[in-house]
Amino acid sequence: MIPVMKPWFGTEEAEAAAKAVASGWVAQGPRVREFEDAFAAAIGARHAVAVSSCTTALHLALIVAGIGPGDEVIVPSLSFIATANAVRYVGARPVFADVDLATQNLVPATVQPHLTGRTRAVILVDQAGVPADLDALRDLCDPLQIAVIEDAACAAGSTYRARPAGAGATLATFSFHPRKLLTTGEGGMITTGDGAIAARLRRLREHGMDVSAADRHRSQQPVIERYTEIGFNYRMTDIQAAIGLVQLGKLPAMVTRRRELARRYQEQLSSIPGLLTAGDPGYGETNYQSFWVLLPEESVVGRDELMRLLAEDGISARRGIMAAHLEPAYAEATSLPVTERLTTRSLILPLFHDMTPAQQEHVVSALTSALTKSKSEISAPAR
Ligand SMILES: Cc1ncc(COP(=O)(O)O)c(C=O)c1O
């Protein structure tokens, strides 16, 4: 089966993890600090705070942005459900807005209709790695003192206006789940330019303690820690950070490779009339965390049927990005036409670092032949 995504690991990651274990320090410690510094430098942010996932990163970002009960936070419904869930964690209400078709991201025109006196923040997602237009959204939100948090879960390695995605945000959150380019198994990061916010994030991820366990351990004198506010255990381990440091060094090569593969998909799929594919927005470059295609309006093959046909051909595809407002956990009567079209008619094709030309050609030919099937061929029972 051709997988939809596969992490790009070598022996270096295994060796780095083994060294962390051999050092005897496996919880959050010096390697986490080193990973944070290297990540901040790579992203071009002043501070980076490592956490256990992007979900926990979003939770903490909302807390430090001062969001709480009674507040409304505008989010795209078209996102992994964690984006909306984090808003619920702080007792606020997620308000679902529609997205732009080409980028799958929020834009001022889709956010504006949802602004109310209770809107306190917008979570701007760089969907599937495609950078969202942060400056345009801040032009709308900054004068209204509405915080913009960038959910860059998928976007490490993407660029926005010639800078790394996330660099320009007051708060940006990243994921290191294996569906992303850079992976630590599970893991996340928050970047910010504000030192006081970074210090509070470091306390919040570690039970609200004013001295980290690692600093206490290093001290020659007994240190009595204080718990300044209610915090969480959202720490990353040093084993994960050791892997993350190796993966971060490989990130530029991963992006280059994915962009080559994506270009080949775009060329080879251009012969299918009406098929829309993932691509760069005018103002930046995607890392192609996911290569999605939107089925032509006139296609007689439905998306789920197409996935079934691909699976029969040994190809593992995934449905496109989910829409939270259609899930039982939210089930809202809101109408979001672009979101609904994208979530029901798009799918994600296999794309991974060591994908071979033969594998890619197999995907293209299976997709092309499935999309050119007539209705009778599809509904005919298999013999
Ligand atoms: C846009 C977005 N936000 C948040 C998350 C949650 O990330 P994690 O799995 O690291 O908690 C994901 C994961 O896929 C995501 O795509």
Short mmCIF file of C-alpha atoms and ligand atoms in Angstrom, two decimals:
data_model
loop_
_atom_site.label_atom_id
_atom_site.label_comp_id
_atom_site.label_asym_id
_atom_site.label_seq_id
_atom_site.Cartn_x
_atom_site.Cartn_y
_atom_site.Cartn_z
CA MET A 1 0.00 0.00 0.00
CA ILE A 2 1.37 3.45 -0.85
CA PRO A 3 0.99 5.42 2.40
CA VAL A 4 -0.45 8.92 2.47
CA MET A 5 2.45 10.17 4.61
CA LYS A 6 5.57 8.67 6.14
CA PRO A 7 8.08 10.39 8.41
CA TRP A 8 11.60 10.78 7.00
CA PHE A 9 13.77 9.12 9.64
CA GLY A 10 17.35 7.87 9.46
CA THR A 11 19.57 6.22 12.04
CA GLU A 12 20.50 9.70 13.35
CA GLU A 13 17.13 10.11 15.11
CA ALA A 14 17.47 6.71 16.78
CA GLU A 15 21.03 7.53 17.88
CA ALA A 16 20.00 10.93 19.25
CA ALA A 17 17.14 9.34 21.22
CA ALA A 18 19.49 6.64 22.55
CA LYS A 19 21.95 9.30 23.71
CA ALA A 20 19.20 11.10 25.60
CA VAL A 21 18.29 7.85 27.34
CA ALA A 22 21.96 7.08 28.13
CA SER A 23 22.37 10.55 29.66
CA GLY A 24 19.87 9.58 32.36
CA TRP A 25 17.80 12.75 31.79
CA VAL A 26 14.71 11.81 29.84
CA ALA A 27 12.07 14.32 31.01
CA GLN A 28 12.09 18.00 29.95
CA GLY A 29 15.70 19.14 30.28
CA PRO A 30 18.69 20.46 28.34
CA ARG A 31 17.70 18.94 24.99
CA VAL A 32 14.28 20.59 25.15
CA ARG A 33 16.01 23.94 25.74
CA GLU A 34 18.38 23.31 22.84
CA PHE A 35 15.49 22.34 20.56
CA GLU A 36 13.58 25.49 21.57
CA ASP A 37 16.56 27.72 20.77
CA ALA A 38 17.20 26.02 17.43
CA PHE A 39 13.51 26.17 16.50
CA ALA A 40 13.25 29.87 17.42
CA ALA A 41 16.29 30.60 15.25
CA ALA A 42 14.89 28.59 12.33
CA ILE A 43 11.48 30.29 12.51
CA GLY A 44 12.91 33.73 13.18
CA ALA A 45 10.99 34.16 16.43
CA ARG A 46 12.58 35.51 19.60
CA HIS A 47 11.24 32.75 21.86
CA ALA A 48 10.05 29.18 21.41
CA VAL A 49 8.40 27.12 24.16
CA ALA A 50 8.14 23.37 23.64
CA VAL A 51 5.00 21.52 24.74
CA SER A 52 3.42 18.10 24.38
CA SER A 53 1.34 18.83 21.23
CA CYS A 54 -0.11 21.62 19.13
CA THR A 55 -3.42 21.08 20.92
CA THR A 56 -1.83 21.95 24.26
CA ALA A 57 0.09 24.78 22.53
CA LEU A 58 -3.25 26.26 21.40
CA HIS A 59 -4.71 25.87 24.89
CA LEU A 60 -1.82 27.79 26.47
CA ALA A 61 -1.80 30.41 23.68
CA LEU A 62 -5.47 31.17 24.40
CA ILE A 63 -4.78 31.43 28.14
CA VAL A 64 -1.92 33.91 27.69
CA ALA A 65 -4.05 35.87 25.20
CA GLY A 66 -6.51 36.31 28.10
CA ILE A 67 -9.40 34.42 26.50
CA GLY A 68 -12.02 32.97 28.84
CA PRO A 69 -15.72 32.36 29.49
CA GLY A 70 -18.08 34.69 27.65
CA ASP A 71 -15.55 35.38 24.88
CA GLU A 72 -15.99 34.45 21.25
CA VAL A 73 -13.09 33.18 19.15
CA ILE A 74 -13.45 33.01 15.37
CA VAL A 75 -11.99 29.81 13.92
CA PRO A 76 -12.25 28.04 10.58
CA SER A 77 -14.58 25.06 10.79
CA LEU A 78 -12.33 23.58 8.08
CA SER A 79 -9.52 22.49 10.38
CA PHE A 80 -8.54 19.56 12.51
CA ILE A 81 -11.00 19.62 15.42
CA ALA A 82 -8.27 20.55 17.93
CA THR A 83 -8.44 24.18 16.71
CA ALA A 84 -12.05 24.54 17.90
CA ASN A 85 -11.63 22.29 20.94
CA ALA A 86 -8.88 24.50 22.39
CA VAL A 87 -11.37 27.39 22.46
CA ARG A 88 -13.74 25.24 24.51
CA TYR A 89 -10.94 24.32 26.93
CA VAL A 90 -10.77 27.96 28.10
CA GLY A 91 -14.57 28.20 28.36
CA ALA A 92 -14.95 30.46 25.32
CA ARG A 93 -17.18 29.90 22.28
CA PRO A 94 -15.72 28.95 18.90
CA VAL A 95 -17.48 30.82 16.09
CA PHE A 96 -17.06 29.09 12.75
CA ALA A 97 -16.17 31.15 9.68
CA ASP A 98 -15.85 30.07 6.06
CA VAL A 99 -12.58 29.91 4.13
CA ASP A 100 -11.12 30.96 0.82
CA LEU A 101 -11.36 28.14 -1.76
CA ALA A 102 -7.82 28.30 -3.16
CA THR A 103 -5.90 28.51 0.13
CA GLN A 104 -8.49 26.84 2.45
CA ASN A 105 -7.72 29.62 4.93
CA LEU A 106 -9.67 32.34 6.72
CA VAL A 107 -9.52 35.72 5.00
CA PRO A 108 -10.86 39.11 6.22
CA ALA A 109 -13.99 38.79 4.04
CA THR A 110 -14.99 35.50 5.73
CA VAL A 111 -14.09 36.67 9.26
CA GLN A 112 -15.73 40.10 9.15
CA PRO A 113 -19.40 38.92 9.16
CA HIS A 114 -18.79 37.06 12.45
CA LEU A 115 -17.31 39.95 14.45
CA THR A 116 -19.36 40.91 17.50
CA GLY A 117 -18.72 42.88 20.66
CA ARG A 118 -17.66 39.60 22.29
CA THR A 119 -15.03 38.62 19.68
CA ARG A 120 -11.69 38.51 21.49
CA ALA A 121 -9.53 36.44 19.17
CA VAL A 122 -9.21 34.76 15.78
CA ILE A 123 -7.29 31.53 15.27
CA LEU A 124 -5.77 31.75 11.81
CA VAL A 125 -4.84 28.30 10.52
CA ASP A 126 -2.15 27.74 7.86
CA GLN A 127 -4.19 24.88 6.46
CA ALA A 128 -2.24 21.90 5.06
CA GLY A 129 0.88 24.09 5.23
CA VAL A 130 -0.43 26.89 3.00
CA PRO A 131 0.40 30.12 4.82
CA ALA A 132 -2.61 32.28 5.64
CA ASP A 133 -2.51 36.03 4.97
CA LEU A 134 -1.65 37.15 8.51
CA ASP A 135 -1.05 40.82 7.64
CA ALA A 136 -4.45 41.18 5.96
CA LEU A 137 -6.19 39.66 8.98
CA ARG A 138 -4.23 41.82 11.42
CA ASP A 139 -5.24 44.91 9.48
CA LEU A 140 -8.82 43.93 10.32
CA CYS A 141 -8.27 42.74 13.91
CA ASP A 142 -5.55 44.95 15.41
CA PRO A 143 -7.62 48.18 15.44
CA LEU A 144 -10.40 46.24 17.22
CA GLN A 145 -7.93 44.80 19.76
CA ILE A 146 -8.77 41.28 18.67
CA ALA A 147 -5.86 38.87 19.16
CA VAL A 148 -4.72 36.81 16.18
CA ILE A 149 -3.22 33.44 17.07
CA GLU A 150 -1.58 31.60 14.18
CA ASP A 151 -2.26 27.86 14.21
CA ALA A 152 0.80 26.87 12.20
CA ALA A 153 0.42 23.18 13.17
CA CYS A 154 1.15 22.08 9.60
CA ALA A 155 3.36 24.98 8.50
CA ALA A 156 6.91 24.51 9.82
CA GLY A 157 9.03 25.16 6.74
CA SER A 158 6.42 27.22 4.84
CA THR A 159 7.15 30.88 4.08
CA TYR A 160 4.98 33.95 4.36
CA ARG A 161 6.13 37.16 2.66
CA ALA A 162 9.71 35.82 2.46
CA ARG A 163 9.86 34.92 6.17
CA PRO A 164 9.20 31.56 7.83
CA ALA A 165 5.47 31.05 8.53
CA GLY A 166 4.73 31.96 12.15
CA ALA A 167 7.56 34.52 12.42
CA GLY A 168 5.24 37.52 12.25
CA ALA A 169 2.62 36.30 14.73
CA THR A 170 2.32 37.46 18.34
CA LEU A 171 1.67 33.80 19.13
CA ALA A 172 2.11 30.89 16.72
CA THR A 173 1.64 27.20 17.49
CA PHE A 174 3.23 24.20 15.74
CA SER A 175 2.65 20.44 15.73
CA PHE A 176 5.25 17.68 15.52
CA HIS A 177 2.74 14.85 15.00
CA PRO A 178 3.92 12.31 12.36
CA ARG A 179 1.48 13.70 9.76
CA LYS A 180 3.66 16.85 9.77
CA LEU A 181 7.07 17.23 8.09
CA LEU A 182 9.12 17.62 11.27
CA THR A 183 8.07 15.02 13.81
CA THR A 184 8.93 14.07 17.37
CA GLY A 185 6.19 11.41 17.62
CA GLU A 186 3.94 13.80 19.53
CA GLY A 187 4.99 17.33 20.35
CA GLY A 188 4.34 21.01 19.83
CA MET A 189 5.88 24.46 20.05
CA ILE A 190 4.67 27.99 20.73
CA THR A 191 6.66 30.91 19.31
CA THR A 192 6.36 34.51 20.45
CA GLY A 193 8.34 37.72 20.36
CA ASP A 194 7.37 38.62 23.93
CA GLY A 195 9.74 37.50 26.72
CA ALA A 196 7.18 37.89 29.51
CA ILE A 197 4.65 35.79 27.61
CA ALA A 198 7.30 33.13 26.94
CA ALA A 199 8.18 33.01 30.65
CA ARG A 200 4.52 32.55 31.57
CA LEU A 201 4.11 29.83 28.96
CA ARG A 202 7.11 28.00 30.47
CA ARG A 203 5.46 28.10 33.90
CA LEU A 204 2.03 27.09 32.62
CA ARG A 205 3.34 24.00 30.83
CA GLU A 206 4.96 22.86 34.07
CA HIS A 207 2.20 23.01 36.70
CA GLY A 208 2.61 26.77 37.22
CA MET A 209 6.01 26.26 38.92
CA ASP A 210 8.28 29.27 39.10
CA VAL A 211 11.47 27.12 38.84
CA SER A 212 11.66 24.33 36.30
CA ALA A 213 12.42 20.81 37.51
CA ALA A 214 15.58 20.86 35.36
CA ASP A 215 16.86 24.11 36.97
CA ARG A 216 16.07 22.77 40.44
CA HIS A 217 18.01 19.61 39.68
CA ARG A 218 21.04 21.59 38.49
CA SER A 219 21.13 23.86 41.55
CA GLN A 220 23.81 23.17 44.19
CA GLN A 221 21.48 24.54 46.88
CA PRO A 222 18.00 23.34 47.84
CA VAL A 223 15.39 25.32 45.87
CA ILE A 224 11.83 25.64 47.12
CA GLU A 225 9.57 26.21 44.14
CA ARG A 226 6.36 28.25 44.18
CA TYR A 227 3.19 27.56 42.21
CA THR A 228 2.13 30.93 40.90
CA GLU A 229 -1.09 29.92 39.13
CA ILE A 230 -2.95 26.79 38.05
CA GLY A 231 -0.80 25.12 35.42
CA PHE A 232 -0.65 21.88 33.46
CA ASN A 233 1.71 19.07 32.63
CA TYR A 234 2.21 19.90 28.96
CA ARG A 235 5.94 19.15 28.87
CA MET A 236 7.93 17.66 26.02
CA THR A 237 10.50 15.00 26.93
CA ASP A 238 14.24 15.25 26.20
CA ILE A 239 13.92 12.08 24.08
CA GLN A 240 11.42 13.85 21.82
CA ALA A 241 13.57 17.00 21.70
CA ALA A 242 16.66 14.95 20.72
CA ILE A 243 14.69 13.59 17.74
CA GLY A 244 13.31 17.07 17.02
CA LEU A 245 16.81 18.57 16.79
CA VAL A 246 17.81 16.05 14.11
CA GLN A 247 14.52 16.53 12.26
CA LEU A 248 14.85 20.33 12.36
CA GLY A 249 18.21 20.04 10.60
CA LYS A 250 16.49 18.06 7.84
CA LEU A 251 13.50 20.39 7.46
CA PRO A 252 14.86 22.42 4.50
CA ALA A 253 15.59 19.21 2.56
CA MET A 254 12.11 17.88 3.40
CA VAL A 255 10.47 21.05 2.07
CA THR A 256 12.54 21.03 -1.13
CA ARG A 257 11.66 17.41 -1.79
CA ARG A 258 7.94 17.86 -1.10
CA ARG A 259 7.81 20.88 -3.37
CA GLU A 260 9.44 18.87 -6.19
CA LEU A 261 6.93 16.05 -5.75
CA ALA A 262 4.04 18.53 -5.61
CA ARG A 263 5.20 20.22 -8.81
CA ARG A 264 5.25 16.83 -10.52
CA TYR A 265 1.71 16.08 -9.30
CA GLN A 266 0.53 19.48 -10.55
CA GLU A 267 2.03 18.85 -14.01
CA GLN A 268 0.78 15.31 -14.31
CA LEU A 269 -2.73 16.08 -13.03
CA SER A 270 -3.18 19.19 -15.19
CA SER A 271 -4.75 17.03 -17.90
CA ILE A 272 -7.82 16.36 -15.70
CA PRO A 273 -10.26 19.17 -16.55
CA GLY A 274 -11.62 21.07 -13.56
CA LEU A 275 -9.42 19.37 -10.95
CA LEU A 276 -8.12 21.94 -8.47
CA THR A 277 -4.88 21.13 -6.63
CA ALA A 278 -3.03 22.56 -3.64
CA GLY A 279 -0.66 25.37 -4.58
CA ASP A 280 1.21 28.43 -3.36
CA PRO A 281 -0.68 31.60 -2.55
CA GLY A 282 0.71 34.72 -4.25
CA TYR A 283 2.38 35.93 -1.05
CA GLY A 284 4.18 32.79 0.12
CA GLU A 285 5.21 29.19 -0.32
CA THR A 286 3.66 26.08 1.17
CA ASN A 287 5.65 23.14 2.53
CA TYR A 288 2.96 20.86 1.01
CA GLN A 289 2.30 19.20 4.35
CA SER A 290 -0.73 17.77 2.56
CA PHE A 291 -1.26 17.64 -1.18
CA TRP A 292 -5.01 17.99 -1.63
CA VAL A 293 -7.10 17.87 -4.79
CA LEU A 294 -10.66 19.14 -5.18
CA LEU A 295 -12.80 17.05 -7.51
CA PRO A 296 -14.26 18.72 -10.59
CA GLU A 297 -17.89 19.84 -10.18
CA GLU A 298 -18.93 17.52 -13.00
CA SER A 299 -17.15 14.43 -11.68
CA VAL A 300 -19.57 11.49 -11.48
CA VAL A 301 -17.28 9.72 -9.06
CA GLY A 302 -17.87 10.89 -5.52
CA ARG A 303 -14.96 11.50 -3.17
CA ASP A 304 -15.58 8.48 -0.92
CA GLU A 305 -16.02 6.23 -3.94
CA LEU A 306 -12.77 7.57 -5.35
CA MET A 307 -10.96 6.76 -2.12
CA ARG A 308 -12.34 3.23 -2.31
CA LEU A 309 -11.15 2.82 -5.90
CA LEU A 310 -7.69 4.12 -4.98
CA ALA A 311 -7.50 1.75 -2.00
CA GLU A 312 -8.29 -1.15 -4.36
CA ASP A 313 -5.31 0.01 -6.39
CA GLY A 314 -3.02 -0.07 -3.35
CA ILE A 315 -3.15 3.68 -2.66
CA SER A 316 -3.92 5.11 0.72
CA ALA A 317 -5.59 8.51 0.31
CA ARG A 318 -7.38 10.51 3.00
CA ARG A 319 -10.49 12.64 2.93
CA GLY A 320 -9.72 16.36 2.71
CA ILE A 321 -9.70 18.57 5.78
CA MET A 322 -12.60 17.91 8.16
CA ALA A 323 -15.24 20.50 9.05
CA ALA A 324 -15.87 20.78 12.79
CA HIS A 325 -19.36 22.29 12.43
CA LEU A 326 -20.56 19.04 10.80
CA GLU A 327 -19.28 16.79 13.60
CA PRO A 328 -21.57 15.65 16.43
CA ALA A 329 -19.31 17.37 18.98
CA TYR A 330 -20.34 20.74 17.48
CA ALA A 331 -23.20 20.05 15.03
CA GLU A 332 -24.15 23.62 14.26
CA ALA A 333 -26.76 24.71 11.75
CA THR A 334 -24.32 27.28 10.28
CA SER A 335 -24.00 27.31 6.50
CA LEU A 336 -20.40 27.49 5.28
CA PRO A 337 -20.61 26.73 1.54
CA VAL A 338 -16.89 26.74 0.65
CA THR A 339 -16.00 24.69 3.72
CA GLU A 340 -18.75 22.19 2.91
CA ARG A 341 -17.63 21.86 -0.70
CA LEU A 342 -14.00 21.36 0.30
CA THR A 343 -14.69 18.86 3.05
CA THR A 344 -17.00 16.67 0.93
CA ARG A 345 -15.23 16.92 -2.44
CA SER A 346 -11.51 16.97 -1.67
CA LEU A 347 -8.98 14.30 -0.84
CA ILE A 348 -5.35 14.13 0.19
CA LEU A 349 -2.94 12.18 -2.02
CA PRO A 350 0.17 10.31 -0.86
CA LEU A 351 3.24 12.53 -0.52
CA PHE A 352 6.31 11.55 1.46
CA HIS A 353 10.02 12.25 1.25
CA ASP A 354 11.18 9.01 -0.34
CA MET A 355 8.21 8.54 -2.66
CA THR A 356 9.49 7.08 -5.93
CA PRO A 357 8.59 8.32 -9.44
CA ALA A 358 6.91 4.94 -10.05
CA GLN A 359 4.73 5.34 -6.94
CA GLN A 360 3.75 8.85 -7.98
CA GLU A 361 2.93 7.75 -11.53
CA HIS A 362 0.80 4.93 -10.12
CA VAL A 363 -1.21 7.44 -8.04
CA VAL A 364 -1.66 9.75 -11.04
CA SER A 365 -2.78 6.98 -13.37
CA ALA A 366 -5.15 5.45 -10.79
CA LEU A 367 -6.69 8.85 -10.09
CA THR A 368 -6.99 9.72 -13.77
CA SER A 369 -8.62 6.43 -14.67
CA ALA A 370 -11.04 6.58 -11.70
CA LEU A 371 -12.08 10.11 -12.59
CA THR A 372 -12.74 9.23 -16.19
CA LYS A 373 -14.97 6.28 -15.31
CA SER A 374 -18.59 6.67 -16.36
CA LYS A 375 -21.49 6.42 -13.92
CA SER A 376 -22.49 2.95 -15.19
CA GLU A 377 -18.95 1.60 -14.71
CA ILE A 378 -18.97 2.77 -11.11
CA SER A 379 -22.38 1.46 -10.15
CA ALA A 380 -21.86 -1.91 -11.89
CA PRO A 381 -21.38 -4.64 -9.28
CA ALA A 382 -17.94 -6.24 -9.27
CA ARG A 383 -17.85 -9.71 -10.86
C1 LIG B 1 -4.53 22.89 12.10
C2 LIG B 1 -4.22 21.96 13.22
N1 LIG B 1 -4.26 22.43 14.49
C3 LIG B 1 -3.98 21.63 15.54
C4 LIG B 1 -3.62 20.32 15.36
C5 LIG B 1 -3.34 19.46 16.56
O1 LIG B 1 -1.99 19.07 16.59
P1 LIG B 1 -1.48 17.94 17.61
O2 LIG B 1 -1.82 16.63 17.02
O3 LIG B 1 0.00 18.17 17.68
O4 LIG B 1 -2.14 18.19 18.91
C6 LIG B 1 -3.56 19.79 14.08
C7 LIG B 1 -3.19 18.39 13.85
O5 LIG B 1 -3.36 17.81 12.83
C8 LIG B 1 -3.87 20.63 12.98
O6 LIG B 1 -3.84 20.18 11.71
#
